[in-house]
Amino acid sequence: VEPAEREPLLQRERDVLTALLGPNHVRTLEARWKAAAFTARPDAAAAQLRDVCQRVSAYHAQASASLVSRCAYDLGWLAEERGDVREARAAMQQVTDKKAPIAQAYVVALDGSPERAGRLARAAAEGLQGAWWDKFYAGDAQLFAATCADRGGHRDDALASVRLALAIYEQLTMIRDTPSYLRRVSRIIVSC
């Protein structure tokens, strides 16, 4: 689906699910989480994710731990990018799925240990080599390892991790035109 056609389809999905199931049903919230990934403006995506995370936690925390974790990771990623340490830490501490090792690396870095966080992020990338969506997060782990290496003054390590992240992201051709993919590639460009 072309980007110009995507938003009306996502809006229609949200409208139909809201009408049929209500605004706080887990399927409606999953649709809203998905739509946030396709939102171009990071501040708007973060606002959408923040609302979804709060609703899932309030209405479905036990039954939808997976959605809570996905939402928290995305919210934490965006918060760290804009320098909101408090929100990044709070969000990443809620990640309990396969991305938990990456989230732990973020928390360690936010607590002032970028070198240890970089090691944790690289190890997390090794554990995410399965399906394409796992590889997406392996790319995130390598990208964060690069950020940590750069903060620690290890430019060569940072460039090596950036190259690994880019190689992983380049494999993901099916999502190249999505805002969440483009945000990651933009981070790579900025970090080089």
PDB file of C-alpha atoms in Angstrom:
ATOM      1  CA  VAL A   1       0.000   0.000   0.000  1.00  0.00           C
ATOM      2  CA  GLU A   2       1.331   3.412  -0.940  1.00  0.00           C
ATOM      3  CA  PRO A   3       1.921   5.833   1.952  1.00  0.00           C
ATOM      4  CA  ALA A   4      -0.835   8.197   0.722  1.00  0.00           C
ATOM      5  CA  GLU A   5      -3.344   5.341   0.780  1.00  0.00           C
ATOM      6  CA  ARG A   6      -2.203   3.958   4.119  1.00  0.00           C
ATOM      7  CA  GLU A   7      -3.602   6.604   6.513  1.00  0.00           C
ATOM      8  CA  PRO A   8      -7.226   6.352   5.309  1.00  0.00           C
ATOM      9  CA  LEU A   9      -7.045   2.566   5.593  1.00  0.00           C
ATOM     10  CA  LEU A  10      -5.584   2.710   9.085  1.00  0.00           C
ATOM     11  CA  GLN A  11      -8.200   5.277  10.117  1.00  0.00           C
ATOM     12  CA  ARG A  12     -10.970   3.095   8.722  1.00  0.00           C
ATOM     13  CA  GLU A  13      -9.649   0.100  10.649  1.00  0.00           C
ATOM     14  CA  ARG A  14      -9.600   2.147  13.879  1.00  0.00           C
ATOM     15  CA  ASP A  15     -13.101   3.516  13.243  1.00  0.00           C
ATOM     16  CA  VAL A  16     -14.605   0.095  12.506  1.00  0.00           C
ATOM     17  CA  LEU A  17     -12.957  -1.543  15.511  1.00  0.00           C
ATOM     18  CA  THR A  18     -13.979   1.317  17.787  1.00  0.00           C
ATOM     19  CA  ALA A  19     -17.585   1.092  16.576  1.00  0.00           C
ATOM     20  CA  LEU A  20     -17.724  -2.692  16.911  1.00  0.00           C
ATOM     21  CA  LEU A  21     -15.617  -3.304  20.002  1.00  0.00           C
ATOM     22  CA  GLY A  22     -15.172   0.036  21.752  1.00  0.00           C
ATOM     23  CA  PRO A  23     -12.191   2.343  22.184  1.00  0.00           C
ATOM     24  CA  ASN A  24     -10.487   0.244  24.868  1.00  0.00           C
ATOM     25  CA  HIS A  25     -10.792  -3.235  23.373  1.00  0.00           C
ATOM     26  CA  VAL A  26      -7.429  -4.907  22.860  1.00  0.00           C
ATOM     27  CA  ARG A  27      -7.969  -5.236  19.074  1.00  0.00           C
ATOM     28  CA  THR A  28      -8.753  -1.526  18.804  1.00  0.00           C
ATOM     29  CA  LEU A  29      -5.654  -0.688  20.825  1.00  0.00           C
ATOM     30  CA  GLU A  30      -3.509  -2.996  18.684  1.00  0.00           C
ATOM     31  CA  ALA A  31      -4.746  -1.131  15.595  1.00  0.00           C
ATOM     32  CA  ARG A  32      -3.839   2.174  17.208  1.00  0.00           C
ATOM     33  CA  TRP A  33      -0.376   0.850  18.147  1.00  0.00           C
ATOM     34  CA  LYS A  34       0.146  -0.260  14.550  1.00  0.00           C
ATOM     35  CA  ALA A  35      -0.984   3.121  13.234  1.00  0.00           C
ATOM     36  CA  ALA A  36       1.561   4.863  15.482  1.00  0.00           C
ATOM     37  CA  ALA A  37       4.348   2.984  13.700  1.00  0.00           C
ATOM     38  CA  PHE A  38       3.162   4.553  10.458  1.00  0.00           C
ATOM     39  CA  THR A  39       2.961   8.079  11.876  1.00  0.00           C
ATOM     40  CA  ALA A  40       5.640  10.258  10.327  1.00  0.00           C
ATOM     41  CA  ARG A  41       5.985  12.890  13.064  1.00  0.00           C
ATOM     42  CA  PRO A  42       7.820  11.422  16.080  1.00  0.00           C
ATOM     43  CA  ASP A  43       5.958  13.682  18.546  1.00  0.00           C
ATOM     44  CA  ALA A  44       2.579  12.556  17.179  1.00  0.00           C
ATOM     45  CA  ALA A  45       3.677   8.912  17.202  1.00  0.00           C
ATOM     46  CA  ALA A  46       4.824   9.264  20.816  1.00  0.00           C
ATOM     47  CA  ALA A  47       1.504  10.842  21.834  1.00  0.00           C
ATOM     48  CA  GLN A  48      -0.414   8.004  20.192  1.00  0.00           C
ATOM     49  CA  LEU A  49       1.815   5.386  21.823  1.00  0.00           C
ATOM     50  CA  ARG A  50       1.558   7.058  25.211  1.00  0.00           C
ATOM     51  CA  ASP A  51      -2.249   6.876  25.023  1.00  0.00           C
ATOM     52  CA  VAL A  52      -2.244   3.257  23.819  1.00  0.00           C
ATOM     53  CA  CYS A  53       0.227   2.220  26.532  1.00  0.00           C
ATOM     54  CA  GLN A  54      -1.892   3.844  29.232  1.00  0.00           C
ATOM     55  CA  ARG A  55      -5.099   2.244  27.973  1.00  0.00           C
ATOM     56  CA  VAL A  56      -3.576  -1.214  27.605  1.00  0.00           C
ATOM     57  CA  SER A  57      -2.077  -0.974  31.087  1.00  0.00           C
ATOM     58  CA  ALA A  58      -5.386   0.197  32.541  1.00  0.00           C
ATOM     59  CA  TYR A  59      -7.687  -2.287  30.793  1.00  0.00           C
ATOM     60  CA  HIS A  60      -5.607  -5.268  29.629  1.00  0.00           C
ATOM     61  CA  ALA A  61      -2.305  -5.376  31.534  1.00  0.00           C
ATOM     62  CA  GLN A  62      -2.534  -9.082  32.390  1.00  0.00           C
ATOM     63  CA  ALA A  63      -4.166 -10.378  29.222  1.00  0.00           C
ATOM     64  CA  SER A  64      -2.114  -8.280  26.791  1.00  0.00           C
ATOM     65  CA  ALA A  65       1.362  -8.205  28.295  1.00  0.00           C
ATOM     66  CA  SER A  66       2.756  -8.554  24.777  1.00  0.00           C
ATOM     67  CA  LEU A  67       1.046  -5.359  23.587  1.00  0.00           C
ATOM     68  CA  VAL A  68       2.130  -3.503  26.734  1.00  0.00           C
ATOM     69  CA  SER A  69       5.702  -4.551  26.016  1.00  0.00           C
ATOM     70  CA  ARG A  70       5.616  -3.607  22.311  1.00  0.00           C
ATOM     71  CA  CYS A  71       4.027  -0.263  23.078  1.00  0.00           C
ATOM     72  CA  ALA A  72       6.456   0.500  25.909  1.00  0.00           C
ATOM     73  CA  TYR A  73       9.472  -0.317  23.734  1.00  0.00           C
ATOM     74  CA  ASP A  74       8.336   1.976  20.921  1.00  0.00           C
ATOM     75  CA  LEU A  75       7.503   4.762  23.366  1.00  0.00           C
ATOM     76  CA  GLY A  76      10.842   4.369  25.125  1.00  0.00           C
ATOM     77  CA  TRP A  77      12.719   4.395  21.812  1.00  0.00           C
ATOM     78  CA  LEU A  78      11.100   7.669  20.813  1.00  0.00           C
ATOM     79  CA  ALA A  79      11.614   9.164  24.275  1.00  0.00           C
ATOM     80  CA  GLU A  80      15.325   8.312  24.287  1.00  0.00           C
ATOM     81  CA  GLU A  81      15.681   9.807  20.831  1.00  0.00           C
ATOM     82  CA  ARG A  82      14.324  13.157  21.986  1.00  0.00           C
ATOM     83  CA  GLY A  83      16.275  13.073  25.260  1.00  0.00           C
ATOM     84  CA  ASP A  84      13.356  12.446  27.626  1.00  0.00           C
ATOM     85  CA  VAL A  85      15.235  10.316  30.150  1.00  0.00           C
ATOM     86  CA  ARG A  86      12.318   9.962  32.574  1.00  0.00           C
ATOM     87  CA  GLU A  87       9.863   8.649  29.979  1.00  0.00           C
ATOM     88  CA  ALA A  88      12.488   6.478  28.279  1.00  0.00           C
ATOM     89  CA  ARG A  89      13.422   4.788  31.562  1.00  0.00           C
ATOM     90  CA  ALA A  90       9.813   4.284  32.657  1.00  0.00           C
ATOM     91  CA  ALA A  91       8.818   2.863  29.285  1.00  0.00           C
ATOM     92  CA  MET A  92      11.837   0.577  28.856  1.00  0.00           C
ATOM     93  CA  GLN A  93      11.310  -0.851  32.347  1.00  0.00           C
ATOM     94  CA  GLN A  94       7.931  -2.185  31.139  1.00  0.00           C
ATOM     95  CA  VAL A  95       9.419  -4.205  28.249  1.00  0.00           C
ATOM     96  CA  THR A  96       9.118  -7.918  29.023  1.00  0.00           C
ATOM     97  CA  ASP A  97       9.275  -9.691  25.654  1.00  0.00           C
ATOM     98  CA  LYS A  98      12.226 -10.566  23.384  1.00  0.00           C
ATOM     99  CA  LYS A  99      13.215  -6.891  23.379  1.00  0.00           C
ATOM    100  CA  ALA A 100      13.788  -6.878  27.153  1.00  0.00           C
ATOM    101  CA  PRO A 101      17.585  -7.224  26.771  1.00  0.00           C
ATOM    102  CA  ILE A 102      17.643  -4.141  24.523  1.00  0.00           C
ATOM    103  CA  ALA A 103      15.423  -2.279  26.972  1.00  0.00           C
ATOM    104  CA  GLN A 104      17.781  -3.241  29.786  1.00  0.00           C
ATOM    105  CA  ALA A 105      20.675  -1.801  27.767  1.00  0.00           C
ATOM    106  CA  TYR A 106      18.764   1.479  27.455  1.00  0.00           C
ATOM    107  CA  VAL A 107      18.151   1.636  31.199  1.00  0.00           C
ATOM    108  CA  VAL A 108      21.816   0.896  31.935  1.00  0.00           C
ATOM    109  CA  ALA A 109      22.867   3.673  29.537  1.00  0.00           C
ATOM    110  CA  LEU A 110      20.355   6.077  31.050  1.00  0.00           C
ATOM    111  CA  ASP A 111      21.853   5.261  34.447  1.00  0.00           C
ATOM    112  CA  GLY A 112      25.260   6.406  33.191  1.00  0.00           C
ATOM    113  CA  SER A 113      27.033   3.235  32.005  1.00  0.00           C
ATOM    114  CA  PRO A 114      27.242   3.507  28.207  1.00  0.00           C
ATOM    115  CA  GLU A 115      30.050   0.945  27.795  1.00  0.00           C
ATOM    116  CA  ARG A 116      28.179  -1.742  29.725  1.00  0.00           C
ATOM    117  CA  ALA A 117      24.982  -0.789  27.876  1.00  0.00           C
ATOM    118  CA  GLY A 118      26.768  -1.194  24.544  1.00  0.00           C
ATOM    119  CA  ARG A 119      27.872  -4.718  25.489  1.00  0.00           C
ATOM    120  CA  LEU A 120      24.309  -5.569  26.525  1.00  0.00           C
ATOM    121  CA  ALA A 121      22.920  -4.150  23.267  1.00  0.00           C
ATOM    122  CA  ARG A 122      25.359  -6.156  21.106  1.00  0.00           C
ATOM    123  CA  ALA A 123      24.477  -9.330  23.028  1.00  0.00           C
ATOM    124  CA  ALA A 124      20.777  -8.558  22.572  1.00  0.00           C
ATOM    125  CA  ALA A 125      21.300  -8.256  18.807  1.00  0.00           C
ATOM    126  CA  GLU A 126      22.786 -11.755  18.732  1.00  0.00           C
ATOM    127  CA  GLY A 127      19.618 -13.150  20.317  1.00  0.00           C
ATOM    128  CA  LEU A 128      17.305 -11.568  17.734  1.00  0.00           C
ATOM    129  CA  GLN A 129      18.216 -13.330  14.496  1.00  0.00           C
ATOM    130  CA  GLY A 130      14.971 -15.165  13.679  1.00  0.00           C
ATOM    131  CA  ALA A 131      12.051 -13.695  11.766  1.00  0.00           C
ATOM    132  CA  TRP A 132      12.257 -10.317  10.020  1.00  0.00           C
ATOM    133  CA  TRP A 133      10.546  -8.521  12.899  1.00  0.00           C
ATOM    134  CA  ASP A 134      13.183  -9.899  15.280  1.00  0.00           C
ATOM    135  CA  LYS A 135      15.903  -8.695  12.920  1.00  0.00           C
ATOM    136  CA  PHE A 136      14.317  -5.237  12.980  1.00  0.00           C
ATOM    137  CA  TYR A 137      14.993  -5.114  16.705  1.00  0.00           C
ATOM    138  CA  ALA A 138      18.455  -6.639  16.246  1.00  0.00           C
ATOM    139  CA  GLY A 139      19.124  -3.591  14.078  1.00  0.00           C
ATOM    140  CA  ASP A 140      17.856  -1.398  16.906  1.00  0.00           C
ATOM    141  CA  ALA A 141      20.225  -3.139  19.308  1.00  0.00           C
ATOM    142  CA  GLN A 142      23.206  -2.569  17.007  1.00  0.00           C
ATOM    143  CA  LEU A 143      22.169   1.039  16.472  1.00  0.00           C
ATOM    144  CA  PHE A 144      21.966   1.595  20.214  1.00  0.00           C
ATOM    145  CA  ALA A 145      25.335  -0.145  20.683  1.00  0.00           C
ATOM    146  CA  ALA A 146      26.729   2.406  18.225  1.00  0.00           C
ATOM    147  CA  THR A 147      25.205   5.251  20.226  1.00  0.00           C
ATOM    148  CA  CYS A 148      26.734   3.879  23.413  1.00  0.00           C
ATOM    149  CA  ALA A 149      30.162   3.410  21.810  1.00  0.00           C
ATOM    150  CA  ASP A 150      30.050   6.955  20.486  1.00  0.00           C
ATOM    151  CA  ARG A 151      29.113   8.333  23.917  1.00  0.00           C
ATOM    152  CA  GLY A 152      32.043   6.400  25.367  1.00  0.00           C
ATOM    153  CA  GLY A 153      34.437   7.881  22.825  1.00  0.00           C
ATOM    154  CA  HIS A 154      34.929   4.638  20.874  1.00  0.00           C
ATOM    155  CA  ARG A 155      34.416   5.912  17.331  1.00  0.00           C
ATOM    156  CA  ASP A 156      35.625   2.749  15.533  1.00  0.00           C
ATOM    157  CA  ASP A 157      33.285   0.539  17.578  1.00  0.00           C
ATOM    158  CA  ALA A 158      30.451   2.978  16.910  1.00  0.00           C
ATOM    159  CA  LEU A 159      31.035   2.825  13.159  1.00  0.00           C
ATOM    160  CA  ALA A 160      31.228  -0.985  13.218  1.00  0.00           C
ATOM    161  CA  SER A 161      27.880  -1.191  15.024  1.00  0.00           C
ATOM    162  CA  VAL A 162      26.336   1.391  12.680  1.00  0.00           C
ATOM    163  CA  ARG A 163      27.413  -0.716   9.704  1.00  0.00           C
ATOM    164  CA  LEU A 164      25.878  -3.838  11.279  1.00  0.00           C
ATOM    165  CA  ALA A 165      22.630  -1.985  11.999  1.00  0.00           C
ATOM    166  CA  LEU A 166      22.432  -0.668   8.463  1.00  0.00           C
ATOM    167  CA  ALA A 167      23.109  -4.117   6.999  1.00  0.00           C
ATOM    168  CA  ILE A 168      20.268  -5.538   9.076  1.00  0.00           C
ATOM    169  CA  TYR A 169      17.838  -2.740   8.192  1.00  0.00           C
ATOM    170  CA  GLU A 170      18.664  -2.990   4.486  1.00  0.00           C
ATOM    171  CA  GLN A 171      17.370  -6.591   4.482  1.00  0.00           C
ATOM    172  CA  LEU A 172      13.925  -5.413   5.573  1.00  0.00           C
ATOM    173  CA  THR A 173      12.658  -4.310   2.180  1.00  0.00           C
ATOM    174  CA  MET A 174       8.989  -4.847   3.071  1.00  0.00           C
ATOM    175  CA  ILE A 175       8.980  -1.953   5.553  1.00  0.00           C
ATOM    176  CA  ARG A 176      11.363   0.531   3.935  1.00  0.00           C
ATOM    177  CA  ASP A 177       8.741   3.206   3.376  1.00  0.00           C
ATOM    178  CA  THR A 178       7.393   3.184   6.934  1.00  0.00           C
ATOM    179  CA  PRO A 179       8.139   6.093   9.245  1.00  0.00           C
ATOM    180  CA  SER A 180       9.492   3.801  11.977  1.00  0.00           C
ATOM    181  CA  TYR A 181      12.037   2.359   9.511  1.00  0.00           C
ATOM    182  CA  LEU A 182      12.935   5.798   8.167  1.00  0.00           C
ATOM    183  CA  ARG A 183      13.463   7.145  11.714  1.00  0.00           C
ATOM    184  CA  ARG A 184      16.011   4.419  12.310  1.00  0.00           C
ATOM    185  CA  VAL A 185      17.876   5.047   9.079  1.00  0.00           C
ATOM    186  CA  SER A 186      17.848   8.773   9.899  1.00  0.00           C
ATOM    187  CA  ARG A 187      19.495   7.992  13.218  1.00  0.00           C
ATOM    188  CA  ILE A 188      22.208   6.110  11.370  1.00  0.00           C
ATOM    189  CA  ILE A 189      22.809   9.050   9.060  1.00  0.00           C
ATOM    190  CA  VAL A 190      23.008  11.460  11.993  1.00  0.00           C
ATOM    191  CA  SER A 191      25.403   9.209  13.905  1.00  0.00           C
ATOM    192  CA  CYS A 192      27.915   8.873  11.040  1.00  0.00           C
TER     193      CYS A 192
END
